[in-house]
Coordinates of C-alpha atoms and ligand atoms in Angstrom, one line a residue:
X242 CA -26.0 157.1 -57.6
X243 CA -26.5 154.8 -60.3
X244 CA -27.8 156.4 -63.5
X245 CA -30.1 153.5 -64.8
X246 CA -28.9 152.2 -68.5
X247 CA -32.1 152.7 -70.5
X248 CA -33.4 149.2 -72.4
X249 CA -32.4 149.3 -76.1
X250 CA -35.7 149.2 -77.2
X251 CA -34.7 148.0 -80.6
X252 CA -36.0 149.7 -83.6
X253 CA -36.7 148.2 -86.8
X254 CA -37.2 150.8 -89.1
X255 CA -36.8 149.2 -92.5
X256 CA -40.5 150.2 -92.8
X257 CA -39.7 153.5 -93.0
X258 CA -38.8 154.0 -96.3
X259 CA -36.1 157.0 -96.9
X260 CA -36.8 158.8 -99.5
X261 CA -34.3 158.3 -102.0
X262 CA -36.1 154.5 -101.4
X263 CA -39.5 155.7 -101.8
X264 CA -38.8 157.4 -105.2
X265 CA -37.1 154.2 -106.1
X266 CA -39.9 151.6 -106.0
X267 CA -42.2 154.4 -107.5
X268 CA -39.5 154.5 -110.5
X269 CA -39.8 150.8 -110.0
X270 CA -43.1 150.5 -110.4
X271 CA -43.7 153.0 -113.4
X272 CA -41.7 151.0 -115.0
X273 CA -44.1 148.5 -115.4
X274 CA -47.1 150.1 -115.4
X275 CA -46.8 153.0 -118.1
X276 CA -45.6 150.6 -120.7
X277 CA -48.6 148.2 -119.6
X278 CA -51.0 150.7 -119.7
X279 CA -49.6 151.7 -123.1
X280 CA -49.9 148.6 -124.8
X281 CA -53.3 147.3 -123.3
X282 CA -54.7 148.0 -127.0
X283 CA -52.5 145.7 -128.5
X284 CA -53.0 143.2 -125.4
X285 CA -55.4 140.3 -125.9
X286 CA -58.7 141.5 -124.9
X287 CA -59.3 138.6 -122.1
X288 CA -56.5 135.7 -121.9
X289 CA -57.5 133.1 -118.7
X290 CA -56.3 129.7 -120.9
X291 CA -54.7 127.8 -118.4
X292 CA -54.9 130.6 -115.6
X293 CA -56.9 128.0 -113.5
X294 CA -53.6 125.8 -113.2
X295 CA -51.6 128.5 -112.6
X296 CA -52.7 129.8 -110.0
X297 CA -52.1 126.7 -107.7
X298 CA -48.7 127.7 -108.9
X299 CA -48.9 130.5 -106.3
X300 CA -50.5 129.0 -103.7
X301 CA -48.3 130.0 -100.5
X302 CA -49.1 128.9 -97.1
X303 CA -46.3 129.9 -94.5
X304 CA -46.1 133.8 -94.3
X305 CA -42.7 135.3 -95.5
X306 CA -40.5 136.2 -92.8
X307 CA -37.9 138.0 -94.7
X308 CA -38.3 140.1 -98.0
X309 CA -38.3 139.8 -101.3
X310 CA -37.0 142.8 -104.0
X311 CA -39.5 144.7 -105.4
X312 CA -38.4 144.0 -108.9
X313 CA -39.0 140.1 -108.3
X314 CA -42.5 141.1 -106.7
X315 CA -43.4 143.5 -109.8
X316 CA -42.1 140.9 -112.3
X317 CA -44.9 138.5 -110.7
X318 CA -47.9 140.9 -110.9
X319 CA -47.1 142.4 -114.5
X320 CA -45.4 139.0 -116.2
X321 CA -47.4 136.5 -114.4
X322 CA -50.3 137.1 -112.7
X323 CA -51.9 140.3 -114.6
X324 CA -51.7 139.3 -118.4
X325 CA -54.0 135.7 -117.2
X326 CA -57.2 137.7 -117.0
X327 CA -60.2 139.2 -117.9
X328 CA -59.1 142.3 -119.7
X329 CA -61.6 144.8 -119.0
X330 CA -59.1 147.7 -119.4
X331 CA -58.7 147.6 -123.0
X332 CA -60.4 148.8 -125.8
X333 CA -61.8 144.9 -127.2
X334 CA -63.6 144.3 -124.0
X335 CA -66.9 144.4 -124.7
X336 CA -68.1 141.9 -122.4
X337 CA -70.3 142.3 -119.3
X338 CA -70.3 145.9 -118.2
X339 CA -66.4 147.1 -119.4
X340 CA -64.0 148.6 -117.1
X341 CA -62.4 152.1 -117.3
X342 CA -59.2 152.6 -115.2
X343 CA -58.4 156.7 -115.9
X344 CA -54.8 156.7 -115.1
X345 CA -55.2 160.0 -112.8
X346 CA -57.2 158.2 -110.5
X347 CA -54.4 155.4 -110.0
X348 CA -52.2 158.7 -109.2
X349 CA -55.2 159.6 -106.7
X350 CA -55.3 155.7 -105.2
X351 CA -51.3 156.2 -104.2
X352 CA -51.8 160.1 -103.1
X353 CA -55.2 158.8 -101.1
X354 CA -53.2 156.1 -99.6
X355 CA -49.7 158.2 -98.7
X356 CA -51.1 161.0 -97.1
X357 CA -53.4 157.8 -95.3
X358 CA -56.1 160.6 -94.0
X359 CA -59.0 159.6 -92.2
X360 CA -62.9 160.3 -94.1
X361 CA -64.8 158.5 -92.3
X362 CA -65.7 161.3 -90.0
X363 CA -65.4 165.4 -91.0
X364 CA -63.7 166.0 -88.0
X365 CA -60.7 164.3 -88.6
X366 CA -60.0 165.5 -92.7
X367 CA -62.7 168.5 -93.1
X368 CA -61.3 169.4 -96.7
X369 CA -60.4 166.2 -97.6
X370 CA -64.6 165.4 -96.9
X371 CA -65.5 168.6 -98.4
X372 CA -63.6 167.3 -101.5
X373 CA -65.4 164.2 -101.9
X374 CA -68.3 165.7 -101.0
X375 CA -68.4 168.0 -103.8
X376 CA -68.1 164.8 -105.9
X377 CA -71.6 164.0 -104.6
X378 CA -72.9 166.9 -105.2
X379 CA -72.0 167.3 -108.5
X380 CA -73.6 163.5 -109.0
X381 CA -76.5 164.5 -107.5
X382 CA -77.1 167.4 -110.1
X383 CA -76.2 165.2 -112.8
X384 CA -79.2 163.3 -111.5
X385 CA -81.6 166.4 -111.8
X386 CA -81.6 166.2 -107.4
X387 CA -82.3 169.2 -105.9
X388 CA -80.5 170.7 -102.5
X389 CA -81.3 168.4 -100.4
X390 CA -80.2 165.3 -101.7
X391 CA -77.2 163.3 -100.2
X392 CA -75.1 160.4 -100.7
X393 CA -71.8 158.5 -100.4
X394 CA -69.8 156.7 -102.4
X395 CA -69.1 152.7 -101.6
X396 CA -67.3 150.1 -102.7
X397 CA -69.5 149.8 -105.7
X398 CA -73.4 148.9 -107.2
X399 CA -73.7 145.9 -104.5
X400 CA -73.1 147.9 -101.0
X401 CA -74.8 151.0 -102.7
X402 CA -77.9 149.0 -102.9
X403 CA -77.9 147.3 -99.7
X404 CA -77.8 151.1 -98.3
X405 CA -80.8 152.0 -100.4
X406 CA -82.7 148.7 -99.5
X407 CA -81.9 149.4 -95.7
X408 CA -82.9 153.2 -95.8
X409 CA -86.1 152.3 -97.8
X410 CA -87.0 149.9 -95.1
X411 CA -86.3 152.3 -92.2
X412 CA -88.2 155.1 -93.7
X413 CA -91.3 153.0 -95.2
X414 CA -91.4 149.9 -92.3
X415 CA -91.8 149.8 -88.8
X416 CA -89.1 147.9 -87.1
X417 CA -90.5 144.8 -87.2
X418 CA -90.7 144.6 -91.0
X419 CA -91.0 141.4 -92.3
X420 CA -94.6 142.0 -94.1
X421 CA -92.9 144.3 -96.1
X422 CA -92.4 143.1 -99.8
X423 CA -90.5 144.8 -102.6
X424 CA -91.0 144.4 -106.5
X425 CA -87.9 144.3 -108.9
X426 CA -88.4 142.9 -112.6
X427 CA -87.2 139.2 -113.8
X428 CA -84.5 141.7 -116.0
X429 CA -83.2 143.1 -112.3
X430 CA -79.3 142.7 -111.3
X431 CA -79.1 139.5 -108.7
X432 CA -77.3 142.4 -106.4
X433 CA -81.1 143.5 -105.4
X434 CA -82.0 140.3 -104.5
X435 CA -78.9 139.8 -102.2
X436 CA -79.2 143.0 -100.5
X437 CA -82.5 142.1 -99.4
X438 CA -81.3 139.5 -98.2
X439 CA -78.2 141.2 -96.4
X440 CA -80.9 143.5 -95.5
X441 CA -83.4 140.9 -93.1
X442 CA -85.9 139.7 -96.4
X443 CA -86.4 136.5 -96.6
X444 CA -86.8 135.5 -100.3
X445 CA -90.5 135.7 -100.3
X446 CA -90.3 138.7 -99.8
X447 CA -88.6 139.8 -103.4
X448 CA -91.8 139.6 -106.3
X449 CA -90.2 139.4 -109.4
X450 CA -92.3 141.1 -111.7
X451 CA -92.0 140.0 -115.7
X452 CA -90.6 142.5 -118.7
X453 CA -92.5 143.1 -121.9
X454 CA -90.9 142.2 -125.2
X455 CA -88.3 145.0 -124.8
X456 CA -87.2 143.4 -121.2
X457 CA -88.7 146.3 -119.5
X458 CA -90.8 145.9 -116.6
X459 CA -94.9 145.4 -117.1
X460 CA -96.5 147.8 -115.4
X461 CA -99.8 146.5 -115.4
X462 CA -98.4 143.5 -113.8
X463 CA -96.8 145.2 -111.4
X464 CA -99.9 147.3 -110.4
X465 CA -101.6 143.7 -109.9
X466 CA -99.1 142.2 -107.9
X467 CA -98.8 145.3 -105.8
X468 CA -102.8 145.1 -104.9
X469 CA -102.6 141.4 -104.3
X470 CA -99.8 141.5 -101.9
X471 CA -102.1 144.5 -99.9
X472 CA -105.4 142.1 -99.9
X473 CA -103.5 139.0 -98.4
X474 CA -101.7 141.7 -95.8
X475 CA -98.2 142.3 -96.6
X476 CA -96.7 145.8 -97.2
X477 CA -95.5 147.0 -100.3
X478 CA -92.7 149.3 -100.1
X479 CA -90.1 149.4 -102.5
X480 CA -90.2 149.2 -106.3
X481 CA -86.9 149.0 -108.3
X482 CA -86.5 150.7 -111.6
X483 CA -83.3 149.3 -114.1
X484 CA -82.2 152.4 -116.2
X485 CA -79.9 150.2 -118.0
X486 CA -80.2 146.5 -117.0
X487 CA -76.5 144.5 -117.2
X488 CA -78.6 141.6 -119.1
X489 CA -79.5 143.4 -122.3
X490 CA -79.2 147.3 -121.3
X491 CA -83.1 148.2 -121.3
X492 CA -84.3 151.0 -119.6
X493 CA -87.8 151.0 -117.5
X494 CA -90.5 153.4 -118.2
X495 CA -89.1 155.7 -114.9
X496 CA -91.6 158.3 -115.1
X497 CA -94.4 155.8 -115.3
X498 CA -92.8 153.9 -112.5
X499 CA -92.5 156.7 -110.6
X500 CA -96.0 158.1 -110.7
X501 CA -97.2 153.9 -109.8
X502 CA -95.0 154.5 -106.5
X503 CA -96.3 157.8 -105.6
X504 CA -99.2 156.6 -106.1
X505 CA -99.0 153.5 -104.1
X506 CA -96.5 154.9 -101.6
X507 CA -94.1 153.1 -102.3
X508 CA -90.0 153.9 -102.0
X509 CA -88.7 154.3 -105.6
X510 CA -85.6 153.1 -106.1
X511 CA -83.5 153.4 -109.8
X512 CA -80.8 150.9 -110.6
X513 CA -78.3 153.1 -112.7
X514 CA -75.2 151.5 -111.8
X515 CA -74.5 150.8 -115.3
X516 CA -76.5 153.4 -117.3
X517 CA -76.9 156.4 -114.9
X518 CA -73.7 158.4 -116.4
X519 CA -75.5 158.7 -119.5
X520 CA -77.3 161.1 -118.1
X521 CA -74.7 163.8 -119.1
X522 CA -76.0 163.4 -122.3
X523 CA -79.0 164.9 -124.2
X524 CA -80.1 161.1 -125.1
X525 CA -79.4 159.8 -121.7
X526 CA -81.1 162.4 -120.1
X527 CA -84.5 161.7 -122.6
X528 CA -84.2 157.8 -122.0
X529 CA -84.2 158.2 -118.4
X530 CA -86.5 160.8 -118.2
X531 CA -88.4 160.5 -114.3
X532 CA -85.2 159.6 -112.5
X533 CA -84.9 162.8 -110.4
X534 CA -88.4 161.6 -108.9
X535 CA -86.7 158.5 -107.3
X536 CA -86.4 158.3 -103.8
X537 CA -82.7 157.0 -104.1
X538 CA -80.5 156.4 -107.3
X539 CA -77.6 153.8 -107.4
X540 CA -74.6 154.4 -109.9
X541 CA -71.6 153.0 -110.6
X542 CA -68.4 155.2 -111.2
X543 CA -65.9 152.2 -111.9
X544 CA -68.7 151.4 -114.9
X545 CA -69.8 154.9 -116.6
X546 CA -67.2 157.0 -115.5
X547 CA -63.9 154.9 -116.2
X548 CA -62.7 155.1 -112.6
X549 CA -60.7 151.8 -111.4
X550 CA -63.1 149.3 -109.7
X551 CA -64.0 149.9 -106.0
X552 CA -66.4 152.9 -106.6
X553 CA -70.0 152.8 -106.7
X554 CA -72.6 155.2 -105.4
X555 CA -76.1 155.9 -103.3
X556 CA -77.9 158.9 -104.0
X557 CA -81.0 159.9 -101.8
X558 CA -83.5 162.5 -102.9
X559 CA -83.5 163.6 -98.8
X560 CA -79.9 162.7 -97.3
X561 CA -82.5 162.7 -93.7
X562 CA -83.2 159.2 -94.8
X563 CA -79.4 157.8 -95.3
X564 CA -78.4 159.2 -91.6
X565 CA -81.9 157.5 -90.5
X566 CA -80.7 154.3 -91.5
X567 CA -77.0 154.0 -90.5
X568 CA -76.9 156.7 -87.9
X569 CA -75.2 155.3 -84.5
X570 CA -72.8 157.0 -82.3
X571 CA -69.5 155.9 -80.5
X572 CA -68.7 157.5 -77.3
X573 CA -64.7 157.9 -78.3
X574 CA -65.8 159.7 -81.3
X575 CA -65.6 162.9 -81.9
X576 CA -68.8 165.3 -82.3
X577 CA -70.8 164.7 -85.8
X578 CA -71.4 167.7 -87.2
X579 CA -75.2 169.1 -88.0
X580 CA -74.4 171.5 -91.1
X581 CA -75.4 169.8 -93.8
X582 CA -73.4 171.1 -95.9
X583 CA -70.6 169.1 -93.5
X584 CA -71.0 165.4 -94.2
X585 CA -69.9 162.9 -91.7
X586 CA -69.6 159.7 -94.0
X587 CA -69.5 157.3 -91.3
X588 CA -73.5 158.9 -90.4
X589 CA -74.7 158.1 -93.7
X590 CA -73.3 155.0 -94.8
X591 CA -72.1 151.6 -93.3
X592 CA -68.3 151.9 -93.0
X593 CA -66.7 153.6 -90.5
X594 CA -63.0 153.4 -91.4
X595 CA -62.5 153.6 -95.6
X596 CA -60.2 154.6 -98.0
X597 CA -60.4 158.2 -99.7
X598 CA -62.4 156.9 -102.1
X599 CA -63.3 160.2 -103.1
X600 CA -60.0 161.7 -104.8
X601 CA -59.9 158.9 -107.4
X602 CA -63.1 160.8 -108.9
X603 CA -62.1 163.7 -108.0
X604 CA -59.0 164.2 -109.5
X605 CA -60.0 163.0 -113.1
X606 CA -63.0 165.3 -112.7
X607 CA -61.0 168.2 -111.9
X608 CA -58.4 167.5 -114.2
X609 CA -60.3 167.3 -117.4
X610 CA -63.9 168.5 -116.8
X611 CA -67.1 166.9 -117.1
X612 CA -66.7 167.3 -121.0
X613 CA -64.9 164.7 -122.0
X614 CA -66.5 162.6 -120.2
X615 CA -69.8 163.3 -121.9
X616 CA -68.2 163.5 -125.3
X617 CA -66.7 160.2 -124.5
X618 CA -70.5 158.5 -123.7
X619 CA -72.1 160.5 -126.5
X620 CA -69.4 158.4 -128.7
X621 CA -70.5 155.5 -127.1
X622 CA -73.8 155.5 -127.6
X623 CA -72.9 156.3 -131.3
X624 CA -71.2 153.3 -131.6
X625 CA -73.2 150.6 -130.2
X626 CA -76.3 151.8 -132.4
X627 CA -73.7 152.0 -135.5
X628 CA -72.6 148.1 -134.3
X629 CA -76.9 147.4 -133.9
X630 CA -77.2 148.6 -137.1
X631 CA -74.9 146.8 -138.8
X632 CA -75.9 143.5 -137.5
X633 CA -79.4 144.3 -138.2
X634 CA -78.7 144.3 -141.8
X635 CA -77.6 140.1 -141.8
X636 CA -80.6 138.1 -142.4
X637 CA -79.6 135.2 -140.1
X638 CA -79.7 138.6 -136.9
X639 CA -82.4 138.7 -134.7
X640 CA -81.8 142.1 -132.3
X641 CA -83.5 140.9 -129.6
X642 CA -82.7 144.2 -127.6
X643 CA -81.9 147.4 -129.9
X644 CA -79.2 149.6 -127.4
X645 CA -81.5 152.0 -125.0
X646 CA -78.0 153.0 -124.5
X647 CA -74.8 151.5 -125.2
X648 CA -75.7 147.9 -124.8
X649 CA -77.5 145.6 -127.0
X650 CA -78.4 142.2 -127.4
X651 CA -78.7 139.9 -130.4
X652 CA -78.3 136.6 -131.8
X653 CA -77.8 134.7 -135.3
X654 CA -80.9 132.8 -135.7
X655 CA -81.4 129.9 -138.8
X656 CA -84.2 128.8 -139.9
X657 CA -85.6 125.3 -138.5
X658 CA -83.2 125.5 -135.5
X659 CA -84.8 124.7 -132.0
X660 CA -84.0 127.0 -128.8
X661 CA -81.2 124.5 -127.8
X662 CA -79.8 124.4 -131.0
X663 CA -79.3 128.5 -131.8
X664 CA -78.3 128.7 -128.1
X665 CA -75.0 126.0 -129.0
X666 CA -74.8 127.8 -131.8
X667 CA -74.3 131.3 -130.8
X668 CA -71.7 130.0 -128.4
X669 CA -69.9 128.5 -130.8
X670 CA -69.9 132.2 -132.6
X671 CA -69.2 133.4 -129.2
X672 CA -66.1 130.9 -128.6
X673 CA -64.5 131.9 -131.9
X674 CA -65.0 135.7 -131.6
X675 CA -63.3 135.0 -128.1
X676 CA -60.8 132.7 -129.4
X677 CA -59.1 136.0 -131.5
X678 CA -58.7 138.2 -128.9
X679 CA -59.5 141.6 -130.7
X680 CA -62.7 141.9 -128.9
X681 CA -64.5 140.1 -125.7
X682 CA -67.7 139.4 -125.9
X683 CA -70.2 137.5 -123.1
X684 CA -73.5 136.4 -123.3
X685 CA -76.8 136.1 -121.2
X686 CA -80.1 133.4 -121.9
X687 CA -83.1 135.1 -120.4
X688 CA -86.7 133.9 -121.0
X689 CA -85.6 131.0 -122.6
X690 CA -82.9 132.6 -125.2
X691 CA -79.3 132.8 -125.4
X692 CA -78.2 136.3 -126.7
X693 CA -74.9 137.2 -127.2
X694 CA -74.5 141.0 -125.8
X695 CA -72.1 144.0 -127.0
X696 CA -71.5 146.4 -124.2
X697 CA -69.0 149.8 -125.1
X698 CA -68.4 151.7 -122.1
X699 CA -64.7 151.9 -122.3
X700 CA -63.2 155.4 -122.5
X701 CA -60.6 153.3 -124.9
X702 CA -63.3 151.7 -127.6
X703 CA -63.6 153.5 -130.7
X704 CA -64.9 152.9 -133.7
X705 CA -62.4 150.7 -135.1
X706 CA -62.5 148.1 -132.0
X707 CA -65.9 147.9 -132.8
X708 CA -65.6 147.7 -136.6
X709 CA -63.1 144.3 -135.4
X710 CA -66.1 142.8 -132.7
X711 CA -68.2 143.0 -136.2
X712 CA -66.0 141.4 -138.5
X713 CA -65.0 138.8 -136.1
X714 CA -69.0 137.9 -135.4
X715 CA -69.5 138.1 -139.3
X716 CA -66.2 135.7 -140.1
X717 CA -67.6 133.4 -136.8
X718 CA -70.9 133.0 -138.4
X719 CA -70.1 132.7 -142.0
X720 CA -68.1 129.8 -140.3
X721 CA -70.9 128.2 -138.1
X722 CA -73.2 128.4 -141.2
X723 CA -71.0 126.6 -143.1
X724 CA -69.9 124.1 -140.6
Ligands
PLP946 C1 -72.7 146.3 -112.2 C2 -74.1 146.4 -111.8 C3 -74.5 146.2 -110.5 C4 -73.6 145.8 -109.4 O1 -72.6 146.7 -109.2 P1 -71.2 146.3 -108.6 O2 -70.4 147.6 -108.7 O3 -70.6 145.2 -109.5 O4 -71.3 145.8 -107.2 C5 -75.9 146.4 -110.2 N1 -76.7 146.7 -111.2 C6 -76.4 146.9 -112.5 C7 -77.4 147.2 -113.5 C8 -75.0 146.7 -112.8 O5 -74.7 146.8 -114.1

């Protein structure tokens, strides 16, 4: 009788962290970040000189076999790599579309990814789902939807639209769908165009319809294009309406559009991922007016609702039409459920697997309310008109877009200049403003002109940020007029 000697079976468990280690590299790491988050006011506002070159400085090919302390590691991200960047975090970036980063949804990214739950089914994390399903519908009230309405939340604007572009097409197409065109203005974010690619268009199948003076989208034209497309055969059946396009911030006439595409049976589909949180306020909620009649809404919570990037967001009017399009089944999952008050994200949307996107709005919601947030765009929209204002009153300004919300564009004009010559130099403006490092600043040429833009969506700007982006533009062109 020879007891057999089991194998040893070695274990390495140096990934199991103990917990004295665990509360260690969180120490660690708080080290760097609360004193980082702290400063980012006094940090420069976008700092990539020389990033380009430094980054080859990282370039590692052979994986590591052994580790590496987690100071060392830390010291890299918060010394090296995060200061040569974009700064969309702080208060001076006014560039683009600005970033938030609430610091209770970085505590909800490392709860989300301890506890490592599953959401992509109810089944496996019912409350967990229930909580980010509340999210939805609270965004979905905020959008004037009635019961009814569903949605998920992706990865941001991009996949949210490639959803709504899919689910338009399944509801308004047959399956063989390539007469089917769909109509977006020439002031439309190039997303649109991608997801119909992503989605089986061909690029023919994208009319880009042309904006009046105030880059919103001619309706007349659109009417015309729509009727065209119907006499040579094809099948309208999307329209896209920008409330709040990333070029110069203009809002469509949405009611308008919105009684075209009932008309014409067409899917309506709104653009918000920039503007669509202005809806909690009173102006928000007047420029937008005719949003709730949209088929499906897109917004963007990393943009209007500070969260850290990787959040955006589909909304349909009737959450039937989202499981339409991305319903499929697996026969090793579990059961889906059928109350719809029970939402299985991987029905609705294309991921399967995902992180709990969910808690990092949910937790900031919770936390502080809805209030502050819509205090905080109410102050926003205050201060880009104070900023339009401002600039309006220099006679060498042109506001070529006055702020539908918090996002304007303009340039500094001189008499006798050609198109060529104002566009060189309001870069040159541009270049210095940059240059200082109080504010960021980007800017766009559409239909021929090079506007620089202001964009204040950070929960940080204030008025005094903004008071520096104008004396920085007034010292840059006093400088350029001179020169
Ligand atoms: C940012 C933006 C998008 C794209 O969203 P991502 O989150 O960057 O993918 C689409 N439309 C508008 C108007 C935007 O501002």
């Amino acid at each position: 009788m020879s007891a057999r000697v089991p194998p040893p079976f070695p274990a390495d468990t140096s990934l199991e962290l103990r917990p004295a280690e665990m509360e260690r590299l969180v120490r660690l790491a708080m080290d760097r970040i609360v004193p980082h988050v702290d400063s980012l006011s006094a940090q420069r506002a976008a700092d990539t000189e020389g990033a380009a070159a430094l980054s080859r400085s990282l370039i590692e090919r052979e994986p590591p076999e052994t580790g590496a302390p987690a100071e060392e590691l830390l010291d890299l991200l918060f010394d090296r790599a995060i200061p040569k960047s974009f700064n969309p975090a702080s208060p001076g970036y006014l560039a683009y579309i600005p970033g938030g980063g609430l610091f209770p949804s970085a505590v909800a990214g490392l709860v989300a990814a301890a506890a490592n739950r599953y959401t992509g089914l109810f089944a496996a994390a019912p409350l967990l789902v229930q909580l980010e399903t509340n999210v939805l519908r609270w965004f979905a009230r905020i959008a004037g939807y009635p019961d009814g309405a569903g949605g998920f939340l992706s990865s941001g604007g991009s996949l949210a639209s490639f959803s709504a572009i899919v689910a338009a097409r399944c509801d308004r197409l047959p399956e063989n769908f390539l007469s089917g065109v769909l109509y977006v203005s020439d002031q439309a974010h190039h997303c649109l165009a991608k997801a119909a690619l992503l989605a089986g268009f061909p690029a023919r199948s994208v009319r880009v319809i042309p904006t009046d003076d105030a880059f919103r989208i001619r309706l007349d034209l659109l009417g015309a294009a729509v009727a065209e497309d119907r006499r040579e055969g094809r099948t309208p059946f999307l329209v896209v309406g920008n409330a709040g396009t990333t070029n110069t911030g203009a809002v469509d006439d949405l009611d308008a559009l919105a009684t075209l595409a009932a008309r014409e049976g067409l899917w309506f589909h709104v653009d918000a991922a920039y503007g669509g949180f202005f809806l909690l306020t009173e102006r928000g909620r007047s420029r937008m007016a005719g949003i709730a009649r949209a088929d499906s809404i897109v917004l963007d919570p990393h943009k209007g609702l500070f969260l850290p990037y990787g959040s955006g967001c589909l909304l349909v009017l009737d959450a039937a039409t989202l499981r339409r399009a991305h319903g499929a089944g697996g026969e090793y999952l579990p059961g889906m459920q059928s109350d719809p008050d029970l939402v299985d994200f991987c029905e609705i949307s294309p991921e399967l697997s995902r992180p709990y996107r969910g808690l990092s709005a949910w937790l900031p919601l919770k936390m502080h309310g809805f209030g502050p947030f819509r205090r905080n765009l109410e102050e926003k929209l205050d201060l880009a008109s104070y900023a339009a204002a401002v600039l309006a009153r220099r006679e060498d300004v042109e506001i070529a877009a006055p702020p539908d919300l918090s996002l304007f564009a303009f340039r500094f004009v001189r008499r006798g200049d050609r198109e060529d010559g104002l566009a060189a130099r309001n870069r040159r403006i541009l270049d210095a403003v940059n240059a200082r490092g109080r504010v960021h600043l980007t800017a766009t040429t559409t239909k021929g002109r090079t506007l620089l833009r202001i964009c204040v969506l950070s929960f940080r700007t204030h008025r005094d940020r903004v008071d520096a982006a104008l004396e920085d533009l007034a010292a840059a062109a006093d400088e350029a007029a001179a020169g």
